[in-house]
Coordinates of C-alpha atoms in Angstrom, one line a residue:
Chain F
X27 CA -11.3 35.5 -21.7
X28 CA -9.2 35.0 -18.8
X29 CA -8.7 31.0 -17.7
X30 CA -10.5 30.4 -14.7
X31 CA -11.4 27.1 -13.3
X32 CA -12.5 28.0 -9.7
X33 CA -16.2 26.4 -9.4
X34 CA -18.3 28.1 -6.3
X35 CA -19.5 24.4 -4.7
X36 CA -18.6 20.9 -4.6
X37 CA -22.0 20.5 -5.9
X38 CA -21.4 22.3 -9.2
X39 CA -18.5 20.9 -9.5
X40 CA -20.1 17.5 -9.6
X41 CA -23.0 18.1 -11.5
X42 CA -22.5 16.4 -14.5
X43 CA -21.4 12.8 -13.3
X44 CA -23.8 10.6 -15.0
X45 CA -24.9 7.1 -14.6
X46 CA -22.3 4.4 -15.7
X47 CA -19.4 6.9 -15.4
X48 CA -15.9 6.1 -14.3
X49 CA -14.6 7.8 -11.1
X50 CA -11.1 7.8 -9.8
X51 CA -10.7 8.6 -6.5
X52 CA -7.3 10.3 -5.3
X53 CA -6.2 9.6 -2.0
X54 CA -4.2 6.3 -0.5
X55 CA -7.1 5.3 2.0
X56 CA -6.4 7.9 5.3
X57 CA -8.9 10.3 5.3
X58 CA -6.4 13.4 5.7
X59 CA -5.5 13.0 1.9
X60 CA -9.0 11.5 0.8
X61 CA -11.4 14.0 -1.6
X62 CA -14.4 13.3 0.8
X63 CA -15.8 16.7 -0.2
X64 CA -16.3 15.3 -3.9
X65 CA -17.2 12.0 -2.7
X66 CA -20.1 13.3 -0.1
X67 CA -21.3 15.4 -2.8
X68 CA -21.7 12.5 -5.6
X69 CA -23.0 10.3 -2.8
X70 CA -26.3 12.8 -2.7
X71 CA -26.9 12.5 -6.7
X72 CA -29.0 10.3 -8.5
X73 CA -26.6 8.4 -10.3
X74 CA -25.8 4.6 -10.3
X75 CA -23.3 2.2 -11.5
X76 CA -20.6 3.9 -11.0
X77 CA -16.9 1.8 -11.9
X78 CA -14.9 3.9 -8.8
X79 CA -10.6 3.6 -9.3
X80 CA -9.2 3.5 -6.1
X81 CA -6.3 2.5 -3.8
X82 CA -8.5 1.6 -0.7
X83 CA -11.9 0.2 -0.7
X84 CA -12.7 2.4 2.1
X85 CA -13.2 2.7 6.0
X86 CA -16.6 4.6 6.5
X87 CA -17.0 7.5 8.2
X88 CA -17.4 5.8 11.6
X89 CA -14.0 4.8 11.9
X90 CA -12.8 8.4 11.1
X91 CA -14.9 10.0 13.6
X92 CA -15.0 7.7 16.4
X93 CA -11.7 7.4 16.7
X94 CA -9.7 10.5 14.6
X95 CA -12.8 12.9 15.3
X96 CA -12.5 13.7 11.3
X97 CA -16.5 13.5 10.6
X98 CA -15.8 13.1 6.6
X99 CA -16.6 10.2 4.2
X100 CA -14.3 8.2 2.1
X101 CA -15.0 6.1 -1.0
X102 CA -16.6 3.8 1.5
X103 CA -20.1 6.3 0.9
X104 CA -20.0 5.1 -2.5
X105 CA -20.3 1.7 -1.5
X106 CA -23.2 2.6 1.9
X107 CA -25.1 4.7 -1.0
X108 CA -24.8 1.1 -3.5
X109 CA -23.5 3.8 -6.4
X110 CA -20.4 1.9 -7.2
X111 CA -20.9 -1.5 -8.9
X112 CA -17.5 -1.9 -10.1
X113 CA -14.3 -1.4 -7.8
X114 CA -10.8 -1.6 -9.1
X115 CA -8.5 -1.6 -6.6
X116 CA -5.3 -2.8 -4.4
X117 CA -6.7 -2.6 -0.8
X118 CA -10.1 -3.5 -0.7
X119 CA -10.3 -4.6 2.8
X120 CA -8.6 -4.1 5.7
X121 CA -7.5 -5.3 9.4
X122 CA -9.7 -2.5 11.2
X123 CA -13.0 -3.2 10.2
X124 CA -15.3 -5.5 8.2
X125 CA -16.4 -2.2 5.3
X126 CA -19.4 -1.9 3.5
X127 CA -16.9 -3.2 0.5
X128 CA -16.4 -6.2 1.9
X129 CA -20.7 -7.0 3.1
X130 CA -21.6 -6.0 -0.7
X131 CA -19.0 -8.0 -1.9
X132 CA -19.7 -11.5 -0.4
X133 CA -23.4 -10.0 -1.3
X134 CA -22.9 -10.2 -4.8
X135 CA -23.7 -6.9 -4.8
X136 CA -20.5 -5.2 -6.4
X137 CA -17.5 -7.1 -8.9
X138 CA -14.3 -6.4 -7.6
X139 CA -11.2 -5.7 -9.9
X140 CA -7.6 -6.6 -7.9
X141 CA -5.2 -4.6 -8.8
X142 CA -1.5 -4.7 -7.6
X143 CA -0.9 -1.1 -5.8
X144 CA 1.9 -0.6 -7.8
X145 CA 0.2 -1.7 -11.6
X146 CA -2.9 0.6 -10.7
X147 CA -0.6 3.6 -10.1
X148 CA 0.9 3.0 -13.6
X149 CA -2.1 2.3 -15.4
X150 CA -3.5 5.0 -14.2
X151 CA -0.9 7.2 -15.2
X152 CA -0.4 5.7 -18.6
X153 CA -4.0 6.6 -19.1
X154 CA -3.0 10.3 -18.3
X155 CA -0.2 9.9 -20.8
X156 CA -1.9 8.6 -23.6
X157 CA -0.5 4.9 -23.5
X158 CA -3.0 2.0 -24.0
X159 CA -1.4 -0.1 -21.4
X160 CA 2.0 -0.8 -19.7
X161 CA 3.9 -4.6 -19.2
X162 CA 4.6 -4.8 -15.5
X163 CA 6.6 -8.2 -14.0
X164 CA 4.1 -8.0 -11.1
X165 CA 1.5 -10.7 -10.8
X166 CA 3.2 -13.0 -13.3
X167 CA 2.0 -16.6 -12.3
X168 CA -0.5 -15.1 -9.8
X169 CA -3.6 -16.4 -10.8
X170 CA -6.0 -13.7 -9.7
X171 CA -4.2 -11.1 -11.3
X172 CA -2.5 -12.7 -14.8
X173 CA -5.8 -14.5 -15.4
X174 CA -6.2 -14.2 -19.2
X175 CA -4.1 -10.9 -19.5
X176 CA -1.5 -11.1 -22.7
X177 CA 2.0 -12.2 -21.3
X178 CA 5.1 -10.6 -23.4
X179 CA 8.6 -11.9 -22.6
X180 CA 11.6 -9.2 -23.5
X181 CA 15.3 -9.9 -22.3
X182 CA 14.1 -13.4 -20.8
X183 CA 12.0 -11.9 -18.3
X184 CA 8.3 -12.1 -18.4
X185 CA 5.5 -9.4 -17.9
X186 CA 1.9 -8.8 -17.9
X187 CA -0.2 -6.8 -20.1
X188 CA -2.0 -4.3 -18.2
X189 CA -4.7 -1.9 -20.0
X190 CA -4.3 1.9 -19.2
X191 CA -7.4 3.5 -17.2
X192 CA -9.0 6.4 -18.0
X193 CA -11.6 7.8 -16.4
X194 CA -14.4 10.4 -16.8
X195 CA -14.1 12.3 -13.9
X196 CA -10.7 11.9 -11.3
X197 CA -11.5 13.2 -7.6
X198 CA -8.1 14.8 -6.4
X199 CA -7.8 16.2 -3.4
X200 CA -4.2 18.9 -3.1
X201 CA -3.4 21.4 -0.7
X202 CA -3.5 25.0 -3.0
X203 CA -4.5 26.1 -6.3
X204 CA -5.0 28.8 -8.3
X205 CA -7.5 29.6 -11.4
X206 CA -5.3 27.9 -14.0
X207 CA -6.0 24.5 -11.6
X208 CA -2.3 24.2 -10.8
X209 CA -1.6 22.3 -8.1
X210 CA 0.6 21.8 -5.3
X211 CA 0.6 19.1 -2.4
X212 CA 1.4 18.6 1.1
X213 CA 3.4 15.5 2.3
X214 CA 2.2 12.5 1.7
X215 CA -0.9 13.6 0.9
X216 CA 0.6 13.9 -2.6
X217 CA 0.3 10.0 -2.8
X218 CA -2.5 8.7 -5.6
X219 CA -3.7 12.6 -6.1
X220 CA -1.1 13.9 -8.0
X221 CA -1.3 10.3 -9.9
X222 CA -4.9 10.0 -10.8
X223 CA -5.0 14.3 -11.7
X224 CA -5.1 14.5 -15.8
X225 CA -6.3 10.8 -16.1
X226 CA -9.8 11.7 -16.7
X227 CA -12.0 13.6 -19.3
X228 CA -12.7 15.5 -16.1
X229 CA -10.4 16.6 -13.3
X230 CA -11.8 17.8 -10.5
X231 CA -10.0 19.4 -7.1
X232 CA -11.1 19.8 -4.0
X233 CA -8.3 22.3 -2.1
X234 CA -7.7 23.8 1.2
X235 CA -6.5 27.1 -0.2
X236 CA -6.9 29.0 -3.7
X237 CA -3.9 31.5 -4.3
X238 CA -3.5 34.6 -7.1
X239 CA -2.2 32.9 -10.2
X240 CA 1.7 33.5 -9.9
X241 CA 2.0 32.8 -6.3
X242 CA 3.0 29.4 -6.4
X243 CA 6.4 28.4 -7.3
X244 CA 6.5 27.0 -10.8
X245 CA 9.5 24.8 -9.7
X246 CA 7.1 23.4 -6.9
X247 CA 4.0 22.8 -9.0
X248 CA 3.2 19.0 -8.8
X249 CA 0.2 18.9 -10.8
X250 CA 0.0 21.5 -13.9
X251 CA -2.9 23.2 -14.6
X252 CA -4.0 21.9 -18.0
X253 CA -4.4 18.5 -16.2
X254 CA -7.2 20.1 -14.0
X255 CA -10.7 21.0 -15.2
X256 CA -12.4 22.5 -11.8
X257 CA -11.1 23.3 -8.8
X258 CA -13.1 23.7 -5.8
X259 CA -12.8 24.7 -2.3
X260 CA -13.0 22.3 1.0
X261 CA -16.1 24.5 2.8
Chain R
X20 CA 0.9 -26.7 22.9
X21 CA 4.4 -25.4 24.7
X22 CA 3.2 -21.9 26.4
X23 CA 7.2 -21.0 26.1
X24 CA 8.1 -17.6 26.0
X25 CA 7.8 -15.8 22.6
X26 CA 9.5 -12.6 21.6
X27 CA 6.8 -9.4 21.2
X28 CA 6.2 -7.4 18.0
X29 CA 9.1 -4.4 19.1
X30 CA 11.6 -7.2 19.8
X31 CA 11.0 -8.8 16.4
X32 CA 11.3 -4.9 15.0
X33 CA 14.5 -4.7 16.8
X34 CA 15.5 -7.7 15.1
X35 CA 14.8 -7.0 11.7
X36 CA 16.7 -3.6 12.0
X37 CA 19.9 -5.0 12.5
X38 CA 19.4 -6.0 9.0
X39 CA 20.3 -2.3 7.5
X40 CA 23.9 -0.7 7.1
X41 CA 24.5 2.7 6.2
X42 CA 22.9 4.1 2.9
X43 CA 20.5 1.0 2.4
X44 CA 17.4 1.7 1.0
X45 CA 14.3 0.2 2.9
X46 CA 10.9 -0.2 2.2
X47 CA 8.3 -1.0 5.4
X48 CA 5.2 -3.1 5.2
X49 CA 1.9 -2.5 7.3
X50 CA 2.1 -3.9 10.9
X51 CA 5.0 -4.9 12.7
X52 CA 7.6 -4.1 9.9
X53 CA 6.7 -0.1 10.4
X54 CA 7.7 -0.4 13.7
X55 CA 11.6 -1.2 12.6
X56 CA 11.9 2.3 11.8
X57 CA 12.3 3.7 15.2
X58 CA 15.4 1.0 16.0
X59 CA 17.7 2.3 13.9
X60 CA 20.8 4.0 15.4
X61 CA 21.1 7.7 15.6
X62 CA 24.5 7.4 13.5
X63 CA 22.9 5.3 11.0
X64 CA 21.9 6.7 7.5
X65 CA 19.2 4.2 6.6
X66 CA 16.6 5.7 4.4
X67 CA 13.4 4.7 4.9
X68 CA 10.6 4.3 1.7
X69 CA 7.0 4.3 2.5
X70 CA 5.0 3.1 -0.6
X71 CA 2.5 5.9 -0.2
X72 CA 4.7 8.1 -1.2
X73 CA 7.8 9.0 0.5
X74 CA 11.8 8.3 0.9
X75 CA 13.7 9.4 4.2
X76 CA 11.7 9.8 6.5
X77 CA 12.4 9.3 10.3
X78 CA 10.8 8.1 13.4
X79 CA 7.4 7.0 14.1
X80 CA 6.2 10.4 16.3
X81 CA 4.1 9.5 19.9
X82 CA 1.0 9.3 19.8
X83 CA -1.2 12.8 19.5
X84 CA 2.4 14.6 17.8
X85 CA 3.3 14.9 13.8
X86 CA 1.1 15.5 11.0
X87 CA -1.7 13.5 9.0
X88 CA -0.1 14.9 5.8
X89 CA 3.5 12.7 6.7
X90 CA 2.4 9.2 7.1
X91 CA 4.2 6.0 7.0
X92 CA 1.8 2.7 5.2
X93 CA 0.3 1.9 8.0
X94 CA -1.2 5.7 8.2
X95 CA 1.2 6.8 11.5
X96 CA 2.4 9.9 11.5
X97 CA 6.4 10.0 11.0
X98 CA 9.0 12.3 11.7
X99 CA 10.5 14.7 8.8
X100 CA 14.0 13.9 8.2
X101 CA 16.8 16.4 6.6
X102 CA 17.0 14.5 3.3
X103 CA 13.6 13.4 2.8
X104 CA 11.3 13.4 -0.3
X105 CA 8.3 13.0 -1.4
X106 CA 6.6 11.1 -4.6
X107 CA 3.6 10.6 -6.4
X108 CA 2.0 7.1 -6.3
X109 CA 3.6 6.5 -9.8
X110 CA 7.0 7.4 -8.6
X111 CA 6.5 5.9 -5.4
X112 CA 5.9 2.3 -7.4
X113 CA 9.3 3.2 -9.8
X114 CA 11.2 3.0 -6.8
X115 CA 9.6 -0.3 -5.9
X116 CA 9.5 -2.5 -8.9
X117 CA 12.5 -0.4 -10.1
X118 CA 15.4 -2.1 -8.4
X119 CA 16.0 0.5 -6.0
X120 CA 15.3 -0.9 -2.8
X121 CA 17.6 -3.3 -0.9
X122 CA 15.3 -4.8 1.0
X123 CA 11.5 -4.4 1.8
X124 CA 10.0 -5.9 5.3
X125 CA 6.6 -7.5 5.1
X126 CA 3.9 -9.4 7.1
X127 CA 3.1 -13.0 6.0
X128 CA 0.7 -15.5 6.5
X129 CA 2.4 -18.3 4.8
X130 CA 6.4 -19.0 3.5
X131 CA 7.4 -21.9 1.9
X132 CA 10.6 -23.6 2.1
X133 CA 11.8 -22.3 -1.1
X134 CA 11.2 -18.6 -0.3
X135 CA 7.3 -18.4 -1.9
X136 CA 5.2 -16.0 0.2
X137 CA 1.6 -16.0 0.8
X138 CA 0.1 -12.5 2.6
X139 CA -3.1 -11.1 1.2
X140 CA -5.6 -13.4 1.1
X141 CA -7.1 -16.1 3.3
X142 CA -8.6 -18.6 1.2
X143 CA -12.1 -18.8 2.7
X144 CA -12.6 -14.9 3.0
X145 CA -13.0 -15.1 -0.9
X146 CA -11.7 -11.4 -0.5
X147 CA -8.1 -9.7 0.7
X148 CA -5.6 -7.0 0.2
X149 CA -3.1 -7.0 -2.3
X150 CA -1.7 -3.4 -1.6
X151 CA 1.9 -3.3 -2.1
X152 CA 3.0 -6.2 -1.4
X153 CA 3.2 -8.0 -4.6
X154 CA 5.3 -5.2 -6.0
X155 CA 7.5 -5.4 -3.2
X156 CA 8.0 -9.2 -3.3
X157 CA 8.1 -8.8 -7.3
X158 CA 10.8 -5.4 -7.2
X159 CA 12.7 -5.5 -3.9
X160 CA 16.3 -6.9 -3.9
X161 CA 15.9 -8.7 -0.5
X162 CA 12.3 -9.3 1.3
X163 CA 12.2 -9.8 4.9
X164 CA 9.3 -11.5 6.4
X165 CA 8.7 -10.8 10.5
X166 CA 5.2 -12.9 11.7
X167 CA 4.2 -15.2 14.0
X168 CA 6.2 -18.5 14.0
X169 CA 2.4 -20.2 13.9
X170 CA -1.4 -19.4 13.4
X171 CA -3.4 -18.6 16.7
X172 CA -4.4 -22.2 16.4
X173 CA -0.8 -23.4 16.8
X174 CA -0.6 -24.7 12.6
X175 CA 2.4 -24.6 10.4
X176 CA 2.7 -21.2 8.8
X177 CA 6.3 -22.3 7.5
X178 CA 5.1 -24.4 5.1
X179 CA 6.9 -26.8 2.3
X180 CA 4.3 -25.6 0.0
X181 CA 2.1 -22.0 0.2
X182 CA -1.8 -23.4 0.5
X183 CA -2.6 -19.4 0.1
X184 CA -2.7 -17.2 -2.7
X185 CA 0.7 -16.3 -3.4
X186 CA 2.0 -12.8 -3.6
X187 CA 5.7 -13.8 -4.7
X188 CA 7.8 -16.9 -6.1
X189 CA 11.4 -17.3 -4.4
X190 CA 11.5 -14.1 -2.9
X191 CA 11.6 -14.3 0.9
X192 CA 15.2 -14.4 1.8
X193 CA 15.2 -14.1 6.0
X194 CA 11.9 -14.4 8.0
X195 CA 12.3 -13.3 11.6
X196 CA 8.9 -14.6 13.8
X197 CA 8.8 -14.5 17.6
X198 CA 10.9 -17.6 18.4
X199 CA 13.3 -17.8 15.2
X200 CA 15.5 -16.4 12.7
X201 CA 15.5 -18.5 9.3
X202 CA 17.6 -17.8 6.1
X203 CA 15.7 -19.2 2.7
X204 CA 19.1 -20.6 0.6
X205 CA 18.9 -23.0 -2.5
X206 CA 19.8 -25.5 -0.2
X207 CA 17.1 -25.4 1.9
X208 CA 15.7 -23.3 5.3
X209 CA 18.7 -22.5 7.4
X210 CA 17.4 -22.1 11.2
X211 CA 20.3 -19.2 12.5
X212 CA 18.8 -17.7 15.5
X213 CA 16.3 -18.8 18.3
X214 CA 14.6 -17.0 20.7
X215 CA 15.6 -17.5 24.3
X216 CA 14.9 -20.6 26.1
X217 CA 14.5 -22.0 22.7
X218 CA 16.0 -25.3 21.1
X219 CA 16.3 -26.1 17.3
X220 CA 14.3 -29.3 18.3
X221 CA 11.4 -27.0 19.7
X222 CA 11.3 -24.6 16.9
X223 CA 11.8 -27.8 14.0
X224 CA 8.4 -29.1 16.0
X225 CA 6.6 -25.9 14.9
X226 CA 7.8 -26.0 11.5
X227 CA 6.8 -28.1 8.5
X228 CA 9.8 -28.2 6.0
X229 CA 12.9 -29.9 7.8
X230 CA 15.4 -27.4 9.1
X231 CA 19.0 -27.0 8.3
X232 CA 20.9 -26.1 11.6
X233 CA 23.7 -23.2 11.3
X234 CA 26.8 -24.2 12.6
X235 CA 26.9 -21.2 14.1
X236 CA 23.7 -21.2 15.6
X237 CA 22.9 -19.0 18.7
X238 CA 20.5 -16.9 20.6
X239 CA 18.5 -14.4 19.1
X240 CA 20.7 -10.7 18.4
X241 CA 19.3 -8.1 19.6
X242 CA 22.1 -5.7 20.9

């Protein structure tokens, strides 16, 4: 049977995410590189606390079409439809506008997880790679990150014990595919997509173009296939 | 409160380019450090990192030109560059906490006489943004901090001790704000620069640890 991983609808491609399941979202928190297809399409299912893996905690759709005219949600919609209940993250607020992270936070509705930008990158990935954690310098003596994390010393410096994360279902969003769910990127769009893809049980992409198998460059291929479950186009 | 004249965000930019010689690696924070990208001289080879995922890139485009899928941090579109490249998140973070990066510019709220820096959270906000930052105060070589000399209420944000949450120990080495240039040394907070109009008397007033004067202290350098 030939390999094919092209899924008709973002709602298919979604179907399966179940209550309590862990969701990385791709994306560095501009809408131009978010997977807002996936996210609008989990936002409309009956599932609840969600733990969502993200860099940015979101801007809502507001800000995105009031003043870019891009009438898409971010993770933000997770938060407006009260889904998420855990958020690990680096940027969970920001200097445009109070976000429905922020309300449901001092709400008590939702824990917050801080993450240094740089230490959720690399759990992330050593979740994709099969490594139960990483030691990272950053945060050492910080107090809202070390908290009681294991600290290992190795050549007289210090480091922090950080788990891996996996996920059940990563949300990427990448510029073309074909059916073998290889991926390519464009720009900086690259950014936390081509991170978070393979650090999941379930990969999902949402692309703007699907192409023949063949037709893209094997030298250029960012994200390879076997890391991707579904892919799924932006329509 | 003096109303003296203060230097604007694009002057302190200006500033903090004049940092960079030929080949340096540099890594721009959100806010006013982006905008040092555009003062670099034509026949200057500095190359720029953005922690979303890029190295090389050029100048900020005007408004309503360049692309959403080539953004600096703060989400501008830049200018390609011949040169440039472009990294995952992961990579992206190697770079940082890697060594690779001679200096890294960032916003601050608070710096302490011995170089500490304070810049993602305001205490009574209970919630802030981490983002890079701490990598960048943890991995860069140098950190540069460009902010306001004081808070909009006129208090101390060079402090002898942070009263934030910190985001680094001992690893601001300049901070440039709009009336002053200060070099962080073991010896203590060396006042090098003042904005026009300025005395060290004036800018000591607005700052809480006690300044050492540069014996070659001057006017701010812009040119």
């Amino acid at each position: 049977m030939a390999i094919n991983k092209i899924v008709a609808s973002v709602e298919e491609a979604v179907a399966d995410v179940h209550d309590g399941a862990v969701i990385l979202v791709g994306g560095f928190g501009n809408i131009w590189n978010a997977p807002s297809y996936l996210l609008t399409a989990i936002s409309k299912l009956p599932v609840k606390n969600l733990t969502v893996v993200s860099n940015s905690g979101g801007f809502g759709i507001e800000i995105w079409g009031g003043v870019f005219g891009v009438h898409e949600h971010d993770v933000e919609v997770l938060h407006r439809t009260k889904q998420c209940t855990k958020h690990i993250v680096s940027a969970p607020t920001n200097p445009l506008v109070v976000n429905t992270l922020e309300t449901r936070y001092r709400a008590g509705e939702v824990e917050v997880e801080m993450c240094a930008q740089g230490t959720l990158a690399e759990r992330v990935r050593a979740g994709r790679a099969g490594l139960g954690g990483i030691l990272t310098p950053t945060g050492v003596g910080i107090p809202e990150i070390q908290r009681d994390k294991p600290v290992i010393e190795i050549d007289d410096r210090k480091y922090l014990v950080e788990k891996a994360i996996k996920g059940d279902f990563a949300l990427i969003r990448a510029h073309k595919a074909d059916r073998w769910g290889n991926l390519v990127y464009k720009g900086t769009s690259r950014t936390f997509n081509a991170t978070m893809a393979g650090a999941a049980r379930v990969t999902i992409a949402e692309v703007d173009e699907i192409v023949e198998l063949g037709e893209l460059d094997p030298e250029a291929i960012v994200t390879p296939g076997i890391y991707v479950n579904r892919v799924v186009l932006r329509q | 409160m003096t109303e003296k004249f203060r230097i604007d965000d694009q002057t302190m930019a200006l500033r903090v380019a004049k940092e960079f010689k030929d080949g340096d690696v540099v890594n721009l924070g959100i806010g006013v450090p982006t905008l040092a990208s555009n003062f670099i001289p034509g026949d200057r080879e500095v190359i720029f990192h953005a922690e979303n995922g890029v190295l090389g890139y050029g100048n900020i485009c005007t408004a309503g030109e360049g692309s959403y899928d080539l953004l600096n941090a703060g989400g501008q579109p830049v200018e390609p560059r011949p040169g440039m490249s472009i990294l995952d998140h992961a990579e992206s973070f190697c770079v940082i906490r890697g060594g690779w990066l001679d200096w890294t510019v960032l916003g601050g709220l608070q710096v302490s006489e011995k170089g500490d820096l304070a810049n993602w959270m305001v205490p009574e906000k209970k919630i802030g943004t981490i983002g890079g930052a701490m990598d960048l105060a943890f991995g860069a070589k140098k950190v540069i901090v460009v902010m306001p000399h004081n808070t909009k209420n006129g208090g101390y944000k060079i402090v002898k001790e942070c009263t934030y949450p910190i985001t680094g120990f001992r690893c601001v080495d300049l901070v440039v704000t709009d009336i002053a240039v200060i070099e962080v040394t073991p010896e203590g907070m060396v006042l090098k620069e003042v904005a026009p109009t300025w005395t060290p008397e004036e800018v000591q007033q607005l700052t809480e640890p006690r300044l050492i004067i540069a014996p070659d202290l001057h006017e701010i350098e812009l040119a």
